[in-house]
mmCIF file of C-alpha atoms in Angstrom:
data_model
loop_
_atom_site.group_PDB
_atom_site.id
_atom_site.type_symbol
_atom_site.label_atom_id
_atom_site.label_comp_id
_atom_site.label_asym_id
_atom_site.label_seq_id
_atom_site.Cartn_x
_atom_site.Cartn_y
_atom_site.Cartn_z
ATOM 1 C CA UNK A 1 -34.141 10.943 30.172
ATOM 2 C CA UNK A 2 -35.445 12.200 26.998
ATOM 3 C CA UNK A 3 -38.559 14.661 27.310
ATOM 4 C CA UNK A 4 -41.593 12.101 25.816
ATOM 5 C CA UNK A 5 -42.407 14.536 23.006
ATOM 6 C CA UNK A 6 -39.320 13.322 21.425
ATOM 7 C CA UNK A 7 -38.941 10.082 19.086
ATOM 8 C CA UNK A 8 -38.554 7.008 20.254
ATOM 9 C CA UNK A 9 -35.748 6.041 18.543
ATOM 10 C CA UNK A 10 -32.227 7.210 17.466
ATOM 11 C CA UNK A 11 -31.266 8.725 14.069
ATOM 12 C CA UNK A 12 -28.429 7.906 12.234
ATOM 13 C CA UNK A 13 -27.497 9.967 8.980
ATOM 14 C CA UNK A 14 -26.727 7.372 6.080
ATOM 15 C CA UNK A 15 -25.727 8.466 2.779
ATOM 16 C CA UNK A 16 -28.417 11.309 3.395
ATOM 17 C CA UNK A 17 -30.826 9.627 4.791
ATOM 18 C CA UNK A 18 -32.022 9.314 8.442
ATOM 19 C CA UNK A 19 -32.459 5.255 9.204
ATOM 20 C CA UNK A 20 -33.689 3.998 12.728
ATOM 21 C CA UNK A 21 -30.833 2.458 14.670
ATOM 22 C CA UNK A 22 -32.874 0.993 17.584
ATOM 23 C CA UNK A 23 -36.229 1.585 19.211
ATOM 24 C CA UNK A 24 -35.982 2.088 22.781
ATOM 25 C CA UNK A 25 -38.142 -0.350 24.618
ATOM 26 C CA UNK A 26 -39.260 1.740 27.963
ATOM 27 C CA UNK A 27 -40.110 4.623 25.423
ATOM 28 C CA UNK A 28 -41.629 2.560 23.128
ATOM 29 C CA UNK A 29 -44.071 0.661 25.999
ATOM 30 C CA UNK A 30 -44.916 4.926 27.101
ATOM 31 C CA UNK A 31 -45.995 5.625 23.538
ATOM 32 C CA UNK A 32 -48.246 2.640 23.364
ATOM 33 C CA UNK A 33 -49.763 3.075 26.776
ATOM 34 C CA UNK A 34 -50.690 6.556 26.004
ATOM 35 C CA UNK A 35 -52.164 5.235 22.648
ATOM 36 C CA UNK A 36 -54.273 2.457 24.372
ATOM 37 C CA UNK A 37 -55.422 4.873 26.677
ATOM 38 C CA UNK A 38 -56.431 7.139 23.635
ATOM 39 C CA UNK A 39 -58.538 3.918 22.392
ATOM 40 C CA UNK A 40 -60.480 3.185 25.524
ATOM 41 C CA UNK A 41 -59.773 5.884 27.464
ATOM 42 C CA UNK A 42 -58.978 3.563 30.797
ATOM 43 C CA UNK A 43 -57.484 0.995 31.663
ATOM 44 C CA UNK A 44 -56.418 -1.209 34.521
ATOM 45 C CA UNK A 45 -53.044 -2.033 35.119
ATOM 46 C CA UNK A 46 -53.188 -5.426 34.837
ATOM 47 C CA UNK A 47 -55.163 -4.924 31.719
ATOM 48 C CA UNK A 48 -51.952 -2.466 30.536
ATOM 49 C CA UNK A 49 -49.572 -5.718 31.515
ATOM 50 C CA UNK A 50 -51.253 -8.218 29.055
ATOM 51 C CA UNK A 51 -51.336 -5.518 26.235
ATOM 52 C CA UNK A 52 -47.305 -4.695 26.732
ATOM 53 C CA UNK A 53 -46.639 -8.388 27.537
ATOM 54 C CA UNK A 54 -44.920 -7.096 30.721
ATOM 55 C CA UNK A 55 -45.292 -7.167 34.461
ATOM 56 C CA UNK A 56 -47.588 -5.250 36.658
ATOM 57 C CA UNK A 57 -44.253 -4.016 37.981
ATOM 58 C CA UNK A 58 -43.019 -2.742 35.049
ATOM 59 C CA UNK A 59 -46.238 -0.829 33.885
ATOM 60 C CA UNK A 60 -46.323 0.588 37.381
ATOM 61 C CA UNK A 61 -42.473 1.805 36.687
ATOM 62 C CA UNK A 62 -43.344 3.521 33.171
ATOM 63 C CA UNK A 63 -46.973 5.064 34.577
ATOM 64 C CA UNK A 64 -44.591 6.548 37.457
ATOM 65 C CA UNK A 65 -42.716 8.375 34.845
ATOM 66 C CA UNK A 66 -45.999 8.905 33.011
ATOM 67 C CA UNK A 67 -47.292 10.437 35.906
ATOM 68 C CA UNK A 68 -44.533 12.656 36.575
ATOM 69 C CA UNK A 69 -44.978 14.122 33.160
ATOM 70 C CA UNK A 70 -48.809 14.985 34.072
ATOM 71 C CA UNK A 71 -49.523 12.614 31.348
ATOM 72 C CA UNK A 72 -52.036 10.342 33.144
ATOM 73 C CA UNK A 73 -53.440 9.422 36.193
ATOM 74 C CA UNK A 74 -53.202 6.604 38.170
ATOM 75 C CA UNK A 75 -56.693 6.091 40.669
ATOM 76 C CA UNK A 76 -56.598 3.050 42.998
ATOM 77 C CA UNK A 77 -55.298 0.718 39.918
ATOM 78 C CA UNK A 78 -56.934 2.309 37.181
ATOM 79 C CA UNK A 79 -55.313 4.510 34.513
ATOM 80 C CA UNK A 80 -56.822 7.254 32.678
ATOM 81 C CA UNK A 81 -55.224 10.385 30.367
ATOM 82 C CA UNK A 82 -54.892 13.350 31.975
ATOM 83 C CA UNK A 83 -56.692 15.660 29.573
ATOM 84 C CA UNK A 84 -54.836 18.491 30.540
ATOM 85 C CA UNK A 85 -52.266 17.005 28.689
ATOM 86 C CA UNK A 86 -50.282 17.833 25.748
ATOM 87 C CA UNK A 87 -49.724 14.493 24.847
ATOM 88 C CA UNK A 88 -53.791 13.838 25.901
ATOM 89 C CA UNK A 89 -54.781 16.224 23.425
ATOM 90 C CA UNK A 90 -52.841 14.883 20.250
ATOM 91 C CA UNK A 91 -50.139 17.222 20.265
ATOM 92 C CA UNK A 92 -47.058 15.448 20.170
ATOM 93 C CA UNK A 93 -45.275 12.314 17.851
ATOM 94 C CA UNK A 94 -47.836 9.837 18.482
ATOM 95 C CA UNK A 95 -50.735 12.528 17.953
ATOM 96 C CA UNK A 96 -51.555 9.780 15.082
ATOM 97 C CA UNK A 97 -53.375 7.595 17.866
ATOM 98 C CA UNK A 98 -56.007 9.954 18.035
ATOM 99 C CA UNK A 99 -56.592 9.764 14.644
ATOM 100 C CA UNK A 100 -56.780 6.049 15.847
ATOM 101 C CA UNK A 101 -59.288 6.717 18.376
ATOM 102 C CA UNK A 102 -61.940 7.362 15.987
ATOM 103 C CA UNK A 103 -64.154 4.619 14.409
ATOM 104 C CA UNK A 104 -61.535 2.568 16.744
ATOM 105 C CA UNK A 105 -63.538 -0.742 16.147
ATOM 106 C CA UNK A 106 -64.322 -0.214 12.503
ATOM 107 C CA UNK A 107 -60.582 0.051 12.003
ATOM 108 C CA UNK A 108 -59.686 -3.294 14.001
ATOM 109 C CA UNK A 109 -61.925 -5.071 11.700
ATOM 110 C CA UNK A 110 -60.943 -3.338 8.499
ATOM 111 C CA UNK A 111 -56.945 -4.105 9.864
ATOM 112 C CA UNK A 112 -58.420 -7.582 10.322
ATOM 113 C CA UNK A 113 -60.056 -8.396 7.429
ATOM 114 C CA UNK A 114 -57.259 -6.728 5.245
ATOM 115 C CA UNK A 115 -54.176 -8.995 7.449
ATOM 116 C CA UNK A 116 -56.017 -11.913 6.699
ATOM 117 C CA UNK A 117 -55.579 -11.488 2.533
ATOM 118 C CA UNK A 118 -52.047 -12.051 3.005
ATOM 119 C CA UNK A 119 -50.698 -15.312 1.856
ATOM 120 C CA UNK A 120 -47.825 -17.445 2.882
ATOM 121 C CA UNK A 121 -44.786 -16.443 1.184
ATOM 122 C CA UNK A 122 -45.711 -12.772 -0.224
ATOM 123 C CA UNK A 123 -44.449 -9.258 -0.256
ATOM 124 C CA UNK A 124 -46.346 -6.284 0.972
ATOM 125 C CA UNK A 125 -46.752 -3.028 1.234
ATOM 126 C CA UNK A 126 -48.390 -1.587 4.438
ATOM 127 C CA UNK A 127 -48.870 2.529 3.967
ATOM 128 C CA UNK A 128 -48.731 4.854 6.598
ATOM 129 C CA UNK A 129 -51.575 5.266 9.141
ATOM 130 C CA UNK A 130 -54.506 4.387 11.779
ATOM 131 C CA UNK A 131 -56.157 1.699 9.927
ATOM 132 C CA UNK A 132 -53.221 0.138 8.567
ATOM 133 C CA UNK A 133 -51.799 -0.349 12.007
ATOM 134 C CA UNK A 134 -54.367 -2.161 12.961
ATOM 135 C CA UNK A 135 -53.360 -4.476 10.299
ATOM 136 C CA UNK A 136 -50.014 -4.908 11.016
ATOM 137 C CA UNK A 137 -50.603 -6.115 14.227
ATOM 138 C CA UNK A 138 -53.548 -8.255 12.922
ATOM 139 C CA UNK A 139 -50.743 -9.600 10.790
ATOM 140 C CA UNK A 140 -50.467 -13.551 12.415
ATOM 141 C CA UNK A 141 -46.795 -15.027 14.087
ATOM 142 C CA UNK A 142 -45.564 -17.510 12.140
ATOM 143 C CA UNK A 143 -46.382 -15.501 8.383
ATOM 144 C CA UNK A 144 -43.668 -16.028 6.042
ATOM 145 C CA UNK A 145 -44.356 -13.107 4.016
ATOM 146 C CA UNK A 146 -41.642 -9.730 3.521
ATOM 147 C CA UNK A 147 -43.392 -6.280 4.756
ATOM 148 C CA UNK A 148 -42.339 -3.018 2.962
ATOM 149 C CA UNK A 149 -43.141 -0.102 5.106
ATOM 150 C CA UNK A 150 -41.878 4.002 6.056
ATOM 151 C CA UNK A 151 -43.695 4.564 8.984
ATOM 152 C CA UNK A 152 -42.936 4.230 12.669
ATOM 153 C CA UNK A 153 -46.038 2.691 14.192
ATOM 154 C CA UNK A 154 -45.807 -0.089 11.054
ATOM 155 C CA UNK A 155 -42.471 -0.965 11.872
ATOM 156 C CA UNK A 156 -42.882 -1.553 16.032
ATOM 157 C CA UNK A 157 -45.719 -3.538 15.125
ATOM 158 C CA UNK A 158 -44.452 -5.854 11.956
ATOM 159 C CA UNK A 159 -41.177 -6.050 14.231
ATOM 160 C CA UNK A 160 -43.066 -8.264 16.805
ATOM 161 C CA UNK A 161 -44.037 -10.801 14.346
ATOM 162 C CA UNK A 162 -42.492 -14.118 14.120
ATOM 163 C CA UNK A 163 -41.448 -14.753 10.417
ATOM 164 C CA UNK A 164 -42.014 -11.909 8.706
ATOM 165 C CA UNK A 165 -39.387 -9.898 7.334
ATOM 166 C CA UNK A 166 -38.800 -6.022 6.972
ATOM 167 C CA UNK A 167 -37.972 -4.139 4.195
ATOM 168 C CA UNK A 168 -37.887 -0.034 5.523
ATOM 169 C CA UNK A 169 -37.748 2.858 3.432
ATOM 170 C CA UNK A 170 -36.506 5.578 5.468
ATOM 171 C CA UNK A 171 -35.937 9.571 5.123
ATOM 172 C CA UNK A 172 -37.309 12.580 7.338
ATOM 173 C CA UNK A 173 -39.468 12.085 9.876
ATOM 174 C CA UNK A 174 -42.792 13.300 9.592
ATOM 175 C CA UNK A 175 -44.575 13.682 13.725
ATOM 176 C CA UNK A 176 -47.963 14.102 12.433
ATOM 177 C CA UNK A 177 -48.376 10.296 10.433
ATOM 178 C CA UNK A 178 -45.167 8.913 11.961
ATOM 179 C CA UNK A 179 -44.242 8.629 8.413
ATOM 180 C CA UNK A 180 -40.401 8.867 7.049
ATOM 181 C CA UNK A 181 -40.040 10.133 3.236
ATOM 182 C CA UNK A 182 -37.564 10.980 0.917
ATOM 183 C CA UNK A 183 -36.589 10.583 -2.542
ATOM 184 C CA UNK A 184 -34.259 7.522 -1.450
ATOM 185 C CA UNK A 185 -36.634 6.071 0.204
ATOM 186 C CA UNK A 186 -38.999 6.803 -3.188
ATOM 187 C CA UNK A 187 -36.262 5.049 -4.903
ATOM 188 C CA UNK A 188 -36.005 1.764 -2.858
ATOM 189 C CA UNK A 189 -40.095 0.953 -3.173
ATOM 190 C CA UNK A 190 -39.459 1.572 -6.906
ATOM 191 C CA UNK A 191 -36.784 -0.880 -7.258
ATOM 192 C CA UNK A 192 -38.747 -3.497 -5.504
ATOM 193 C CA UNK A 193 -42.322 -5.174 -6.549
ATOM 194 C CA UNK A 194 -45.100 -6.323 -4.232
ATOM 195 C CA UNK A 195 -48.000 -9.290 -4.764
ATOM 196 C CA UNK A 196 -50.250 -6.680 -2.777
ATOM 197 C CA UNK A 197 -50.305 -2.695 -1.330
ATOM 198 C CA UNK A 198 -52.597 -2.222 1.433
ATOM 199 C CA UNK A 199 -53.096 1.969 1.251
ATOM 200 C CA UNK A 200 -54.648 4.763 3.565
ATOM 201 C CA UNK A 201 -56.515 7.747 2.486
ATOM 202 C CA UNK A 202 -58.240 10.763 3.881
ATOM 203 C CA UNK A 203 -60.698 10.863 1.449
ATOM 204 C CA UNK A 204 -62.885 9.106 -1.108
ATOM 205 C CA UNK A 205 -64.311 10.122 -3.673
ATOM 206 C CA UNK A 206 -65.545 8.693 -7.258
ATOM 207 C CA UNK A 207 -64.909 11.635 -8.789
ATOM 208 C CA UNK A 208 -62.613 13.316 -7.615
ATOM 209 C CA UNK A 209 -60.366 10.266 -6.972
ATOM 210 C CA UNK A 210 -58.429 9.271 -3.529
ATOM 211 C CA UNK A 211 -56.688 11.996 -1.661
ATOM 212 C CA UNK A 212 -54.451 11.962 1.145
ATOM 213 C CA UNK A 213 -54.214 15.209 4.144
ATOM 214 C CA UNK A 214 -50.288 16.066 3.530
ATOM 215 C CA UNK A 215 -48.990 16.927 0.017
ATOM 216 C CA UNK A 216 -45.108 15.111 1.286
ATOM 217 C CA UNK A 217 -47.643 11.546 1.150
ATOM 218 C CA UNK A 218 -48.254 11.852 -2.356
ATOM 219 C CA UNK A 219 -45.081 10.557 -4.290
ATOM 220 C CA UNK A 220 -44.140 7.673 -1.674
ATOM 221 C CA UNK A 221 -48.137 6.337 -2.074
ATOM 222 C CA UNK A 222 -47.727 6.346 -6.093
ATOM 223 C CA UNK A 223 -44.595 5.085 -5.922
ATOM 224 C CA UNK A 224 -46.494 2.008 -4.239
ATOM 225 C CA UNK A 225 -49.239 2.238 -6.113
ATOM 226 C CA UNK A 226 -46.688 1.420 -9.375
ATOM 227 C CA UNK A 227 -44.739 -1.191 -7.897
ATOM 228 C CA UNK A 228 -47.581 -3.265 -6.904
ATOM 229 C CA UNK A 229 -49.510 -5.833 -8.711
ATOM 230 C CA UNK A 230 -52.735 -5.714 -6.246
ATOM 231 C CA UNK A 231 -54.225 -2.255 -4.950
ATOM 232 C CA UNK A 232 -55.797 -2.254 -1.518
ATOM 233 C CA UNK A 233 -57.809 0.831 0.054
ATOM 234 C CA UNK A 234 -58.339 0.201 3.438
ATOM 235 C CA UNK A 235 -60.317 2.711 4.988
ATOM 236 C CA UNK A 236 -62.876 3.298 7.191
ATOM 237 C CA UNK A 237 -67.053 4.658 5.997
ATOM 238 C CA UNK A 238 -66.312 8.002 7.253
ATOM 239 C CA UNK A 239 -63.605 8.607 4.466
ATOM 240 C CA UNK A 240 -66.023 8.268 2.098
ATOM 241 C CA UNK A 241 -67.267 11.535 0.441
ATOM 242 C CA UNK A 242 -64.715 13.365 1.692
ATOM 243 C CA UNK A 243 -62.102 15.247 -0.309
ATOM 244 C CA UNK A 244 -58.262 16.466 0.756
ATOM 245 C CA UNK A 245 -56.466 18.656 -1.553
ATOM 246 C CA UNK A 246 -53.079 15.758 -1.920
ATOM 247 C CA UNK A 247 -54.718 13.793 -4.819
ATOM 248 C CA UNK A 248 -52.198 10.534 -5.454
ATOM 249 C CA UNK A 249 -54.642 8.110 -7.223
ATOM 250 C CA UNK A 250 -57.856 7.152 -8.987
ATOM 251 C CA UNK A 251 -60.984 4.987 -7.508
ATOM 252 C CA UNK A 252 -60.418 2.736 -10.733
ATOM 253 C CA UNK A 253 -56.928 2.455 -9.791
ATOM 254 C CA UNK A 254 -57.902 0.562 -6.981
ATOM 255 C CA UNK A 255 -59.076 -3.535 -6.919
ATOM 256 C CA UNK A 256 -60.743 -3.253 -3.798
ATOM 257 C CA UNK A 257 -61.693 -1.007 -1.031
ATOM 258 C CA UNK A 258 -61.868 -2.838 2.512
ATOM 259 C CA UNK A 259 -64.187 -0.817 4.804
ATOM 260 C CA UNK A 260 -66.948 -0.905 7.452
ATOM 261 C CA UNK A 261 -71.257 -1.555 7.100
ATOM 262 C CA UNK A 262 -71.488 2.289 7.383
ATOM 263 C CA UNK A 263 -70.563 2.752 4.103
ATOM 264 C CA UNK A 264 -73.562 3.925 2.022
ATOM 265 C CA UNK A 265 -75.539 1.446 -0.359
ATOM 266 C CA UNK A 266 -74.990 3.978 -3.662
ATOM 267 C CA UNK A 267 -71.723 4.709 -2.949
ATOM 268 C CA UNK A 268 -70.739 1.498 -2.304
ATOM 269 C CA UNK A 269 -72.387 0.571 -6.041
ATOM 270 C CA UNK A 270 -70.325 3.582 -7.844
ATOM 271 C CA UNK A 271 -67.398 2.475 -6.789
ATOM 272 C CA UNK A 272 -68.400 -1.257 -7.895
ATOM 273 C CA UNK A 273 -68.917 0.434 -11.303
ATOM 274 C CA UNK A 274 -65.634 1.375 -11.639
ATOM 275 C CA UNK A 275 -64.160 -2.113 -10.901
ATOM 276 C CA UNK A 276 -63.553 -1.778 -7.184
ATOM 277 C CA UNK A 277 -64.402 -4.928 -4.921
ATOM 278 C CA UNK A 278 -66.210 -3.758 -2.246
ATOM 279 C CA UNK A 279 -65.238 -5.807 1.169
ATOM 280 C CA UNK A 280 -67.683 -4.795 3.900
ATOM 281 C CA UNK A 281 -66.678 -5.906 7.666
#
């Protein structure tokens, strides 16, 4: 078996380019029990079986292998991280579900809120990150809308919904966002158009504009910012203020920021001034 630090899926070179040829379910169900267990730092077996959609049985197969890893600890049904852990402490490919961890319920209604402004029949862009996972899984079964994405934890999730369809721009992997990039991938989001772009940031600021933590982010975001016809920040109050040195856009490119009530009053009216919507959950 694979050590766990590695990816979840295999890699296929394509015409220079490094696609996803199939996600490997047991590894897959290990990633997302470590992330759950990131979120609410316990959590009954049972409790891990209705999240997975799985029996006890087989949750009690992957925490064996979990175990044996001294990545968690398993205490007379109940599952916590053992913070010892390498994996515990954010240092491997899904170190993105600590960033997830924070402001954990802000995000689930920002992902919320922002699913819900999808209509029948559109395309989509869903950026990399915390926040906009929570989205794509808030995304209902049944949509009929296309989803553009180039991250990992975007395409598990969009990949469980009923009707929607996937459009993946692929290149190198990237452990730290679970992002994939390249100038191919650049490429395919230019040559396709989107009713509506639902981005991440790091930062927020109205003036110094919206920045993003890794310089490699920069080109794929304005690529999406150009080939959409609606902007979407989604990101949560404690963004706000803050400043990363990858600048990719301007507040006033922007038609609305989706965010949670601890976003301050004046800020919230500065960025109204420059033609933002404001959506408070």
């Amino acid at each position: 078996m694979l050590p766990l630090s590695q990816i979840a899926v295999e890699m296929l070179p394509f015409g220079g380019v490094y696609w996803s040829r199939r996600v490997d379910r047991k590894r897959e169900r290990l990633a997302r029990i470590i992330n759950t267990l990131k979120v609410g730092n316990a959590a009954s077996i049972r409790e891990l079986a209705g999240e997975l959609d799985v029996s006890p049985m087989t949750v009690r197969r992957d925490l064996s292998v979990l175990e044996g890893e001294n990545v968690v600890k398993v205490m007379h049904g109940a599952v916590v991280l053992n913070p010892a852990s390498r994996l515990a402490q954010g240092e491997s490919r899904y170190s993105l579900a600590g960033e997830g961890a924070r402001m954990a319920e802000e995000k689930q209604r920002i992902g919320k809120r922002a699913a819900s402004m999808i209509g029948q029949g559109e395309t989509v862009v869903i950026d990399a990150g915390s926040t906009t996972e929570y989205l794509a899984r808030s995304l209902p079964d049944g949509l009929d809308a296309t989803v553009l994405c180039y991250a990992m934890n975007i395409l598990v999730e969009v990949y469980r919904k009923r009707g929607c369809r996937l459009i993946f721009a692929g290149g190198y992997f990237h452990e730290n966002t679970l992002m994939f990039e390249s100038p191919e991938g650049v490429e395919l989001i230019r040559q396709n158009r989107a009713a509506k772009a639902f981005v991440s940031a790091s930062g927020i600021s109205d003036r110094l504009g919206v920045t993003c933590g890794n310089p490699y982010e920069v080109e794929t975001k304005r690529a999406v910012m150009a080939s959409s016809l609606k902007r979407i920040l989604t990101a949560d109050s404690s963004k706000v203020g803050k400043i990363h040195a990858a600048y990719f856009a301007d507040l006033a490119d922007f038609d609305a920021l989706v965010t949670d009530a601890g976003i301050a009053e004046e800020h919230a009216a500065r960025f109204r001034s420059h033609g933002v919507e404001v959506i408070v959950v």
